[in-house]
Amino acid sequence: MSFVVDQVRRIDGQLDRQNEPSHATAPASPILRSASNSSRAFPIADGQAQTLARITELQTVIKSLSTSSSSQPLLRSSQLQRLIEQGALSPNASVDDYGDEARASYKRGLEWLLVSKATTQTYGIILNTLLEQTIPLNNDIWYWDEVLGSYAYSGLYTIQTSPLRFWHWSKDIYHDTRLRLDSLRTHNAEDRQHSKSLSDRWRQFYGLVKDSIRDRSIADIQLNAMSPITLSRTEARNKQKHLKRLRELSASGLGVLMDEALTFDPEDEDSVTSKDRPDTPSKEEWKSIVAKSVALMETVLRNVTTLEIGVSEFEDAVFTNVEEDPEIIHSEGDSSRPAILAGKLQQILTIHLPNHVNASNKLATQYGRPSLLIRYWFPATILALSSGTLLQIFFNRRAEILTWIRDFGVTVQDFWYNWVVEPVKKIIGTIRHDKDSEIALMSKDSLKGDRASLERMVVDFAVDNSTGADGGRLGEAEIAEVRAKVREGDLTPVLKAYEKDLRRPFMGTVRGDLVRALLIQVQKTKVDVEVAIGGIDTLLKSQELVFGLVGLTPGVLVCLGAFQWLNGALGGRKGKTKGKKQGRMIRVLRNIDRILTASTPSNNGMLSYKEHGLLLCEVHVLRQNGQQVLPGEINREFLEEINDLVDIRTGVERQLRVVERIRWAYSKWLY
């Protein structure tokens, strides 16, 4: 949905309000009046069934032309033509055709309403057409900006268009040679009786070609003094100039139609735009507005593609032709004007609108960017010439290529299993306290056995080398005390004996007590090391889940990176498209700001027709992109900002403040 749909709906609602009855006894609306209501309002006499059938037919057509009658407010051109033909308005109808003045007046009211709604639909079609023809011109203008902005791009454009220039040059030489040959045959008609050999004829043709090339070179001597790149830049600059002129004229035509056509209720608070009018028009005035609007649309379509005139001349010509149109503006007889307007609408839809589209497309093709064939023939030619070599390289190394592909597949498979699947299994086992998944630096019973061995060694050493309190062997209580101290790491009996043997190390070695004490201390060191390792083992077990997640992290990161790349390369077009639309919305806001800043407002502070048309084109693009970027509720608020932005009655200063408000209010979705 665009502002064109809103404008058409608003005008259609204004038409319905304009044709509401002024007293309570009249029908609610000509659109809603049925045949039975008509029979009650106008008693049927003999022979008047045809009149009621005609009124019913008009009501049906009017209902089909209303924007509220279907989900598509704007009808297609073919549908609109068919409905106008179905209305079958006749310029020769009189009061006698409908029995009395009341029926004739009611029928004329329906005809005017039909023509007004058909004019509104035509108005919407023309606005959409101008938008569709104007907005793409920006891309072509930007293309020429790139060509003119760098000599590298200018050189590339020269290479791209060189076959085309050679073709035009060859055609000129061919036509010139053809003319010379025909002239020579005319002057030498008397020599036709003498036949010439094929070589003589070829020599004569070749000489004419050389003369044509020499004369062509002399005629283009000024152009030959310029480099090919300079000529290409001149050509690009000329095409860009014509495209800008076409865009300005189309924007001016769009602004003229938005500001001047079908302005029934300028004080309507929902109105998009209009020039100030003192009062709401009466029923007679809105008929004149409809007639002038038809003439305005026809004149705009006929003159908007005339690039020989400027914007001001175009606007003057449009308003002059509308004021001087004798067939519509000064038509005699109110009864014939709906039929004349319907005929004009048919001409607009069948003649002027298609001619405008064809002329606009022709100008866009003539001055727009070159076709795909011209832009890409050079790389396509290089690819075609090198395709044989590339295929030969692939064929000769096909075994290696297949091996690379196979190894790549095996690597991916092993990576997935070893770095993703296995760590996940271990993490799951850790969560479930699986014994096979526990982290350990030593076996479970290793410390227990070594500690029991140390205890026995110390007890045996103490029994062999110590005496009890009574001078005999150690008792059970003393042995239990030694065991308790060993469990706490106290080896006092062994160390005392060790210190004693160090005084006479030779004797202690011979007896074996010194060696035995040393071995016990080695066992004690082993137990201490196992105790420390056991602490580390306990710490690792407490953080086993953390280590599992750390081991899984590299595989997960690599997989996420690969999936994101594949999603962006193959299936992430939606995200890329959204990002592009966000960037385009920012550029459109910049263009809107430039249009408003560089504008030359009138005395009442409003934009000119051309600037208003350019603003509407940018706002149309902004609104279309906003529907795909902004959420539903936010988009509804955004549409309110758009309506404030295109309301030129508020003045340029307020429109600039609206642009600034859009930037900070919707920065979350724009940046």
XYZ file of C-alpha atoms in Angstrom:
671
model
C 0.000 0.000 0.000
C 1.266 3.467 -0.870
C 0.171 7.056 -0.435
C -1.599 6.779 -3.812
C -4.077 4.314 -2.311
C -4.626 6.611 0.667
C -5.162 9.569 -1.665
C -7.657 7.685 -3.846
C -9.584 6.435 -0.821
C -9.727 9.920 0.636
C -10.998 11.446 -2.609
C -13.547 8.656 -2.963
C -14.796 9.362 0.558
C -14.972 13.083 -0.232
C -17.092 12.287 -3.299
C -19.461 10.230 -1.173
C -19.754 13.046 1.372
C -20.189 15.615 -1.402
C -23.131 13.641 -2.824
C -24.889 13.059 0.500
C -28.486 14.362 0.505
C -29.181 17.700 2.145
C -32.552 16.765 3.690
C -33.757 13.848 5.717
C -36.372 12.603 3.287
C -33.879 12.012 0.475
C -32.151 8.671 0.053
C -29.004 8.055 2.059
C -26.686 7.936 -0.965
C -26.979 7.356 -4.703
C -24.614 4.425 -4.298
C -26.743 2.680 -1.726
C -30.119 3.358 -3.349
C -31.574 0.130 -4.766
C -34.123 -0.359 -7.465
C -36.895 -0.846 -4.903
C -35.956 2.416 -3.192
C -36.049 4.125 -6.576
C -39.511 2.753 -7.265
C -40.768 4.047 -3.935
C -39.185 7.486 -4.461
C -40.409 7.714 -8.051
C -43.734 5.923 -8.724
C -43.412 3.685 -11.743
C -45.686 4.407 -14.667
C -46.146 2.255 -17.734
C -43.076 2.181 -19.950
C -40.649 3.387 -17.263
C -39.115 0.008 -16.383
C -36.258 0.768 -18.760
C -35.513 3.952 -16.827
C -35.260 2.058 -13.532
C -33.071 -0.569 -15.170
C -30.748 2.193 -16.379
C -30.570 3.719 -12.895
C -29.841 0.296 -11.382
C -27.067 -0.272 -13.922
C -25.475 3.070 -13.061
C -25.641 2.227 -9.356
C -23.919 -1.118 -9.994
C -21.088 0.516 -11.935
C -20.664 3.206 -9.255
C -20.438 0.553 -6.563
C -17.751 -1.302 -8.562
C -15.789 1.945 -8.915
C -15.865 2.670 -5.180
C -12.674 1.961 -3.234
C -14.603 0.325 -0.387
C -16.228 -2.288 -2.640
C -13.209 -4.628 -2.858
C -9.895 -5.463 -1.208
C -8.087 -3.717 -4.077
C -8.891 -0.002 -3.978
C -7.197 0.655 -7.317
C -8.623 -1.045 -10.371
C -6.583 -2.140 -13.345
C -6.759 -0.071 -16.490
C -8.625 -2.787 -18.382
C -11.199 -3.143 -15.587
C -11.728 0.605 -15.484
C -12.223 0.792 -19.250
C -14.772 -2.005 -19.094
C -16.701 -0.303 -16.296
C -16.765 3.027 -18.158
C -18.064 1.229 -21.242
C -20.632 -0.540 -19.079
C -21.835 2.866 -17.867
C -22.706 3.735 -21.508
C -23.056 7.472 -20.915
C -24.841 9.232 -23.762
C -24.387 12.950 -24.553
C -27.846 13.183 -26.168
C -30.081 12.170 -23.238
C -32.968 14.516 -22.404
C -35.695 14.874 -19.813
C -38.159 13.033 -22.051
C -35.949 9.926 -21.933
C -36.627 9.579 -18.193
C -40.181 10.726 -17.889
C -39.810 13.822 -15.755
C -37.290 16.335 -14.491
C -36.822 14.564 -11.131
C -35.764 11.299 -12.719
C -33.522 13.107 -15.210
C -31.864 15.072 -12.407
C -31.327 11.929 -10.363
C -29.895 10.121 -13.363
C -27.514 13.029 -14.128
C -26.368 12.946 -10.515
C -25.543 9.265 -10.866
C -23.705 9.913 -14.132
C -21.631 12.659 -12.553
C -20.836 10.422 -9.605
C -19.836 7.616 -11.973
C -17.557 9.943 -13.935
C -16.088 11.356 -10.733
C -15.251 7.920 -9.354
C -13.862 6.814 -12.719
C -11.738 9.977 -12.731
C -10.505 9.103 -9.244
C -9.503 5.609 -10.364
C -7.786 7.023 -13.449
C -6.049 9.525 -11.207
C -4.681 6.700 -9.052
C -3.522 4.719 -12.089
C -1.673 7.744 -13.485
C -0.023 8.503 -10.133
C 1.156 4.901 -9.853
C 2.435 5.007 -13.423
C 4.396 8.205 -12.815
C 5.889 6.707 -9.655
C 6.865 3.500 -11.437
C 8.451 5.484 -14.281
C 10.265 8.017 -12.065
C 11.732 5.984 -9.199
C 13.890 3.621 -11.351
C 15.528 6.643 -13.005
C 17.533 7.197 -9.819
C 19.387 3.918 -10.352
C 20.390 4.919 -13.868
C 21.486 8.361 -12.691
C 23.613 6.749 -9.970
C 25.146 4.471 -12.612
C 26.271 7.461 -14.666
C 27.609 9.056 -11.471
C 29.835 6.002 -11.012
C 30.990 6.144 -14.628
C 31.830 9.851 -14.365
C 33.291 9.558 -10.873
C 36.331 7.500 -11.875
C 38.469 7.231 -14.988
C 38.714 3.499 -14.349
C 34.942 3.154 -14.639
C 34.990 5.471 -17.652
C 37.572 3.233 -19.313
C 35.509 0.161 -18.501
C 32.441 1.820 -20.004
C 34.491 2.662 -23.107
C 35.451 -1.000 -23.506
C 31.886 -2.149 -22.898
C 30.397 0.157 -25.530
C 33.189 -0.119 -28.112
C 31.361 -2.797 -30.186
C 28.246 -0.622 -30.198
C 30.153 2.433 -31.368
C 31.898 0.371 -34.045
C 28.515 -0.916 -35.191
C 27.109 2.615 -35.513
C 30.236 3.748 -37.346
C 29.967 0.779 -39.732
C 26.294 1.544 -40.400
C 27.150 5.161 -41.243
C 29.899 4.025 -43.613
C 27.565 1.486 -45.193
C 24.766 4.006 -45.788
C 27.196 6.584 -47.158
C 28.749 4.006 -49.475
C 25.307 2.888 -50.570
C 24.366 6.460 -51.475
C 27.613 6.962 -53.384
C 27.074 3.738 -55.262
C 23.494 4.641 -56.220
C 24.634 8.101 -57.337
C 27.417 6.582 -59.410
C 25.004 4.174 -61.083
C 22.631 7.030 -61.889
C 25.327 9.162 -63.545
C 26.790 6.249 -65.447
C 23.549 4.785 -66.700
C 24.824 4.848 -70.290
C 27.700 2.558 -69.324
C 25.431 -0.206 -68.140
C 25.496 -1.768 -71.562
C 29.185 -2.578 -71.063
C 29.490 -5.331 -68.540
C 32.289 -5.122 -66.000
C 34.195 -7.960 -64.487
C 33.743 -8.948 -60.866
C 37.181 -7.621 -59.922
C 36.376 -4.223 -61.420
C 33.148 -4.034 -59.498
C 34.862 -5.000 -56.280
C 37.627 -2.446 -56.892
C 34.993 0.223 -57.467
C 33.114 -0.697 -54.268
C 36.323 -0.773 -52.252
C 37.249 2.694 -53.539
C 33.853 4.064 -52.515
C 34.293 2.608 -49.045
C 37.704 4.263 -48.720
C 36.252 7.592 -49.833
C 33.435 7.284 -47.291
C 35.895 6.515 -44.498
C 38.123 9.438 -45.504
C 35.218 11.873 -45.702
C 33.869 10.581 -42.405
C 37.261 11.114 -40.765
C 37.449 14.678 -42.082
C 33.929 15.426 -40.839
C 34.749 13.995 -37.395
C 38.203 15.560 -37.157
C 37.231 17.458 -34.015
C 35.993 14.287 -32.350
C 39.100 12.391 -33.426
C 41.214 14.879 -31.493
C 39.554 13.633 -28.280
C 40.448 10.384 -26.587
C 37.905 7.538 -26.519
C 37.540 7.896 -22.743
C 36.779 11.603 -23.093
C 34.133 10.843 -25.715
C 32.617 8.213 -23.447
C 32.509 10.627 -20.522
C 30.853 13.245 -22.711
C 28.278 10.687 -23.799
C 27.654 9.611 -20.200
C 27.283 13.217 -19.074
C 24.771 13.894 -21.862
C 22.708 10.824 -21.000
C 22.706 11.702 -17.329
C 21.510 15.208 -18.184
C 18.555 13.849 -20.155
C 17.683 11.403 -17.383
C 17.685 14.178 -14.800
C 15.448 16.250 -17.059
C 13.057 13.321 -17.456
C 13.011 12.771 -13.692
C 12.354 16.443 -13.003
C 9.517 16.579 -15.534
C 7.957 13.372 -14.171
C 8.277 14.657 -10.607
C 6.768 17.978 -11.623
C 3.844 16.202 -13.287
C 3.357 14.104 -10.170
C 3.410 17.211 -7.983
C 0.956 19.051 -10.246
C -1.515 16.155 -10.098
C -1.174 15.763 -6.330
C -1.612 19.471 -5.653
C -4.127 20.534 -8.290
C -6.206 17.519 -9.349
C -9.383 16.503 -7.489
C -8.913 18.936 -4.595
C -12.469 18.813 -3.240
C -11.914 19.356 0.470
C -8.605 21.064 1.173
C -9.428 21.604 4.820
C -9.839 17.872 5.437
C -7.493 16.998 8.283
C -6.637 13.685 6.588
C -5.699 15.351 3.330
C -2.242 14.480 2.096
C -1.648 17.700 0.248
C -3.439 20.493 -1.511
C -3.161 24.148 -2.300
C -5.208 26.444 -0.122
C -8.751 27.056 -1.318
C -11.106 29.450 0.481
C -14.205 27.320 0.795
C -15.389 23.802 0.333
C -16.684 23.519 -3.244
C -20.409 23.232 -3.923
C -21.940 20.506 -6.041
C -21.566 22.630 -9.158
C -17.977 23.496 -8.350
C -16.877 19.914 -7.808
C -18.188 19.035 -11.264
C -15.934 21.719 -12.676
C -13.069 20.362 -10.560
C -13.610 16.878 -12.018
C -13.623 18.277 -15.562
C -10.447 20.295 -14.974
C -8.795 17.282 -13.381
C -9.503 15.167 -16.470
C -7.979 17.831 -18.687
C -5.040 18.170 -16.301
C -4.272 14.439 -16.376
C -4.492 14.344 -20.156
C -2.206 17.358 -20.566
C 0.366 16.038 -18.106
C 0.569 12.688 -19.877
C 1.023 14.344 -23.261
C 3.805 16.727 -22.181
C 5.698 14.994 -19.370
C 8.121 13.197 -21.726
C 8.984 16.293 -23.765
C 12.629 16.772 -22.812
C 13.087 19.849 -24.999
C 11.336 22.073 -22.450
C 12.237 22.903 -18.874
C 10.201 22.362 -15.727
C 8.773 25.872 -15.607
C 7.815 25.740 -19.302
C 6.186 22.358 -18.705
C 4.102 23.664 -15.809
C 3.063 26.774 -17.752
C 2.103 24.664 -20.762
C 0.034 22.315 -18.599
C -2.013 25.039 -16.941
C -2.397 26.986 -20.196
C -3.731 23.946 -22.042
C -6.139 23.144 -19.225
C -7.558 26.638 -19.140
C -7.882 26.714 -22.926
C -9.442 23.287 -23.356
C -12.746 24.109 -25.083
C -14.170 20.617 -25.145
C -14.304 20.130 -21.384
C -13.985 23.426 -19.593
C -16.353 25.377 -21.831
C -18.673 22.535 -22.800
C -22.261 23.662 -23.206
C -25.007 21.714 -21.468
C -24.604 19.915 -18.171
C -26.255 16.743 -19.477
C -23.587 16.141 -22.102
C -20.519 16.773 -19.961
C -20.427 13.366 -18.166
C -20.411 11.561 -21.514
C -17.675 13.868 -22.848
C -15.604 13.309 -19.719
C -16.112 9.553 -19.965
C -14.866 9.691 -23.556
C -11.832 11.667 -22.392
C -11.123 9.090 -19.715
C -11.316 6.341 -22.328
C -8.814 8.254 -24.475
C -6.503 8.668 -21.494
C -6.623 4.967 -20.653
C -6.395 3.647 -24.208
C -4.186 6.235 -25.944
C -2.393 8.760 -23.756
C -1.385 6.452 -20.895
C 0.059 3.672 -23.119
C 1.808 6.304 -25.257
C 3.301 7.859 -22.142
C 4.526 4.488 -20.865
C 6.072 3.633 -24.241
C 7.711 7.039 -24.597
C 9.043 6.933 -21.032
C 10.411 3.415 -21.468
C 12.009 4.414 -24.753
C 13.726 7.418 -23.169
C 14.836 5.334 -20.182
C 16.299 2.743 -22.558
C 17.955 5.374 -24.725
C 19.553 7.352 -21.900
C 19.688 4.754 -19.129
C 22.403 2.276 -18.284
C 23.467 -0.115 -21.059
C 21.880 -3.521 -21.301
C 23.311 -6.603 -19.612
C 24.707 -7.833 -22.924
C 26.702 -4.644 -23.428
C 27.911 -4.490 -19.815
C 29.042 -8.089 -19.541
C 30.093 -9.098 -23.048
C 33.767 -8.538 -22.232
C 34.048 -10.859 -19.186
C 31.698 -13.320 -20.894
C 34.007 -13.368 -23.931
C 37.076 -13.907 -21.751
C 35.305 -16.719 -19.922
C 34.228 -18.320 -23.186
C 37.763 -18.131 -24.629
C 39.339 -19.543 -21.482
C 36.682 -22.175 -20.863
C 38.541 -24.754 -22.961
C 41.732 -24.293 -20.963
C 39.845 -24.441 -17.679
C 38.042 -27.615 -18.692
C 41.323 -29.184 -19.785
C 42.927 -28.331 -16.428
C 39.981 -29.844 -14.574
C 40.082 -32.954 -16.762
C 43.833 -33.503 -16.306
C 43.628 -33.049 -12.536
C 40.311 -34.736 -12.014
C 41.848 -37.472 -9.817
C 43.435 -34.917 -7.508
C 40.235 -32.880 -7.398
C 38.220 -35.971 -6.468
C 40.805 -36.817 -3.796
C 40.543 -33.288 -2.376
C 36.783 -33.533 -2.272
C 36.930 -36.956 -0.622
C 39.495 -35.848 1.951
C 37.454 -32.772 2.690
C 34.402 -34.926 3.337
C 36.354 -37.300 5.621
C 37.844 -34.328 7.501
C 34.428 -32.826 8.052
C 33.059 -36.170 9.207
C 35.928 -36.815 11.633
C 35.748 -33.281 12.968
C 32.027 -33.624 13.582
C 32.400 -36.957 15.377
C 35.568 -36.251 17.396
C 35.000 -32.606 18.304
C 31.236 -32.407 18.571
C 29.610 -35.805 19.076
C 32.160 -37.292 21.486
C 32.397 -34.193 23.752
C 28.624 -34.067 23.890
C 28.493 -37.730 24.909
C 31.057 -37.084 27.642
C 29.116 -34.104 28.948
C 25.941 -36.165 29.044
C 27.832 -38.919 30.893
C 29.183 -36.390 33.393
C 25.684 -35.080 34.048
C 24.474 -38.662 34.605
C 27.554 -39.511 36.814
C 28.707 -42.177 34.446
C 31.771 -43.915 35.905
C 33.391 -44.280 32.504
C 33.322 -40.499 31.991
C 35.105 -39.527 35.249
C 38.388 -37.630 34.967
C 41.224 -39.174 37.061
C 44.997 -38.772 37.321
C 45.499 -42.071 39.219
C 43.553 -45.193 40.078
C 41.015 -45.109 42.842
C 42.739 -47.544 45.370
C 46.335 -46.531 44.700
C 46.618 -44.106 47.643
C 44.855 -46.506 49.987
C 47.296 -49.356 49.311
C 50.424 -47.180 49.530
C 49.261 -45.624 52.810
C 48.563 -49.067 54.345
C 52.004 -50.252 53.201
C 53.670 -47.205 54.796
C 51.771 -47.849 58.010
C 52.938 -51.454 58.188
C 56.534 -50.477 57.362
C 56.658 -47.855 60.132
C 54.989 -50.161 62.683
C 57.391 -52.987 61.903
C 60.365 -50.613 62.095
C 59.140 -49.227 65.404
C 58.601 -52.719 66.830
C 62.103 -53.781 65.802
C 63.945 -50.682 67.003
C 61.922 -49.270 69.907
C 61.211 -50.454 73.424
C 58.178 -49.958 75.538
C 57.808 -48.071 78.801
C 58.745 -51.199 80.794
C 61.849 -51.798 78.704
C 60.298 -54.632 76.714
C 58.539 -54.812 73.376
C 55.928 -52.228 72.358
C 52.487 -52.915 73.624
C 49.256 -52.783 71.654
C 48.425 -49.304 72.904
C 51.807 -47.980 71.797
C 51.489 -49.661 68.393
C 48.017 -48.113 67.958
C 49.483 -44.715 68.817
C 52.201 -45.188 66.150
C 49.554 -46.172 63.584
C 47.563 -43.031 64.369
C 50.610 -40.811 63.980
C 51.509 -42.467 60.659
C 48.019 -41.739 59.344
C 48.641 -38.096 60.261
C 52.041 -38.164 58.540
C 54.185 -38.351 61.692
C 57.204 -40.700 61.266
C 58.973 -39.814 64.561
C 60.235 -43.391 65.360
C 61.746 -43.761 61.921
C 63.303 -40.298 61.934
C 64.867 -40.826 65.384
C 66.453 -44.073 64.254
C 67.551 -42.395 61.036
C 69.224 -39.563 62.986
C 70.915 -42.076 65.241
C 72.316 -44.110 62.355
C 73.618 -41.012 60.665
C 76.143 -40.701 63.484
C 77.616 -44.052 62.462
C 76.410 -44.438 58.893
C 78.660 -47.401 58.128
C 77.337 -49.421 61.048
C 73.805 -48.395 60.272
C 74.268 -49.520 56.690
C 75.740 -52.833 57.737
C 72.901 -53.465 60.139
C 70.409 -52.329 57.480
C 68.566 -49.854 59.678
C 69.768 -46.799 57.733
C 68.759 -48.249 54.392
C 65.468 -49.365 55.862
C 64.791 -45.821 57.194
C 65.627 -44.335 53.801
C 63.222 -46.688 52.018
C 60.472 -45.829 54.495
C 60.992 -42.123 53.738
C 60.809 -42.869 50.011
C 57.489 -44.601 50.619
C 56.393 -41.571 52.682
C 57.297 -39.269 49.773
C 55.286 -41.469 47.398
C 52.267 -41.278 49.693
C 52.592 -37.476 49.957
C 52.725 -37.183 46.161
C 49.647 -39.372 45.817
C 47.824 -37.254 48.399
C 48.600 -34.118 46.390
C 47.554 -35.804 43.156
C 44.387 -36.962 44.886
C 43.577 -33.344 45.742
C 44.100 -32.353 42.169
C 41.987 -35.308 41.087
C 39.178 -34.189 43.392
C 39.373 -30.661 41.978
C 39.187 -31.991 38.429
C 36.190 -34.134 39.265
C 34.395 -31.141 40.765
C 34.986 -29.168 37.543
C 34.454 -32.085 35.171
C 31.397 -30.483 33.533
C 33.297 -27.239 32.966
C 36.151 -29.065 31.245
C 33.661 -30.937 29.098
C 32.060 -27.700 27.961
C 35.466 -26.161 27.295
C 36.378 -29.159 25.167
C 33.126 -28.797 23.234
C 33.516 -25.045 22.654
C 35.969 -25.142 19.681
C 33.812 -27.585 17.773
C 30.657 -25.630 18.487
C 32.269 -22.345 17.418
C 33.561 -23.826 14.174
C 30.174 -25.386 13.426
C 28.332 -22.151 14.173
C 30.689 -20.203 11.932
C 30.236 -22.739 9.124
C 26.443 -22.777 9.500
C 26.261 -18.989 9.547
C 28.377 -18.798 6.407
C 26.229 -21.381 4.636
C 23.075 -19.640 5.808
C 24.361 -16.322 4.522
C 25.542 -17.794 1.223
C 22.550 -20.020 0.501
C 19.556 -19.301 2.708
C 20.207 -15.933 4.319
C 18.748 -13.790 1.583
C 16.019 -12.554 3.905
C 18.537 -11.155 6.381
C 20.597 -9.615 3.600
C 17.493 -8.142 2.043
C 16.449 -6.642 5.375
C 19.895 -5.148 5.849
C 19.823 -3.681 2.357
C 16.387 -2.197 2.969
C 17.589 -0.626 6.222
C 20.517 0.909 4.376
C 18.229 2.118 1.634
C 15.876 3.717 4.165
C 18.800 5.694 5.556
C 19.784 6.821 2.051
C 16.183 7.772 1.291
C 16.028 9.871 4.466
C 19.214 11.566 3.324
C 17.641 12.287 -0.082
C 14.509 13.678 1.588
C 16.635 15.923 3.765
C 18.506 17.169 0.683
C 15.256 17.875 -1.178
C 13.833 19.865 1.741
C 17.085 21.667 2.484
C 17.758 22.659 -1.124
C 14.147 23.623 -1.841
C 12.996 27.110 -2.685
C 9.641 27.422 -0.874
C 6.913 29.688 -2.161
C 5.614 32.690 -0.261
C 3.428 30.458 1.909
C 6.408 28.192 2.742
C 5.356 25.219 0.589
C 7.379 23.194 -1.883
C 7.226 23.664 -5.637
C 5.569 21.056 -7.833
C 8.888 19.495 -8.863
C 10.230 19.308 -5.320
C 6.936 17.934 -4.068
C 7.020 15.227 -6.738
C 10.600 14.275 -5.849
C 9.603 14.159 -2.181
C 6.664 11.866 -2.951
C 8.916 9.478 -4.905
C 11.347 9.205 -2.006
C 8.529 8.850 0.532
C 6.997 6.070 -1.563
C 10.267 4.107 -1.426
C 10.635 4.840 2.296
C 7.129 3.603 3.004
C 7.554 0.407 0.979
C 10.807 -0.475 2.761
C 9.360 0.427 6.158
C 6.608 -2.164 5.746
C 9.241 -4.919 5.514
C 11.650 -3.615 8.163
C 9.448 -2.251 10.944
C 7.126 -4.370 13.145
C 3.395 -3.996 12.655
C 2.637 -1.663 15.563
C 5.745 0.423 14.936
C 4.904 0.615 11.230
C 1.503 2.123 12.011
C 3.209 4.867 13.984
C 5.708 5.247 11.156
C 2.852 5.857 8.710
C 1.706 8.768 10.870
C 5.169 10.284 10.508
C 4.991 9.719 6.743
C 1.660 11.526 6.534
C 3.148 14.469 8.423
C 6.168 14.428 6.120
C 4.202 14.668 2.861
C 1.784 17.301 4.181
C 3.283 20.324 2.407
C 0.758 22.694 3.980
C 2.762 22.611 7.212
C 5.825 24.142 5.569
C 9.396 23.048 4.942
C 10.616 23.756 8.472
C 8.155 21.381 10.050
C 8.886 18.728 7.429
C 12.589 18.918 8.311
C 11.691 18.408 11.977
C 9.658 15.344 10.989
C 12.712 13.909 9.179
C 14.819 14.454 12.279
C 12.143 12.811 14.454
C 12.092 9.764 12.196
C 15.853 9.429 12.524
C 15.951 9.309 16.314
C 12.588 7.637 16.936
C 13.256 4.684 14.609
C 17.040 4.471 14.913
C 16.691 1.015 16.509
C 15.390 -0.405 13.214
C 17.345 1.820 10.841
C 20.901 1.413 12.139
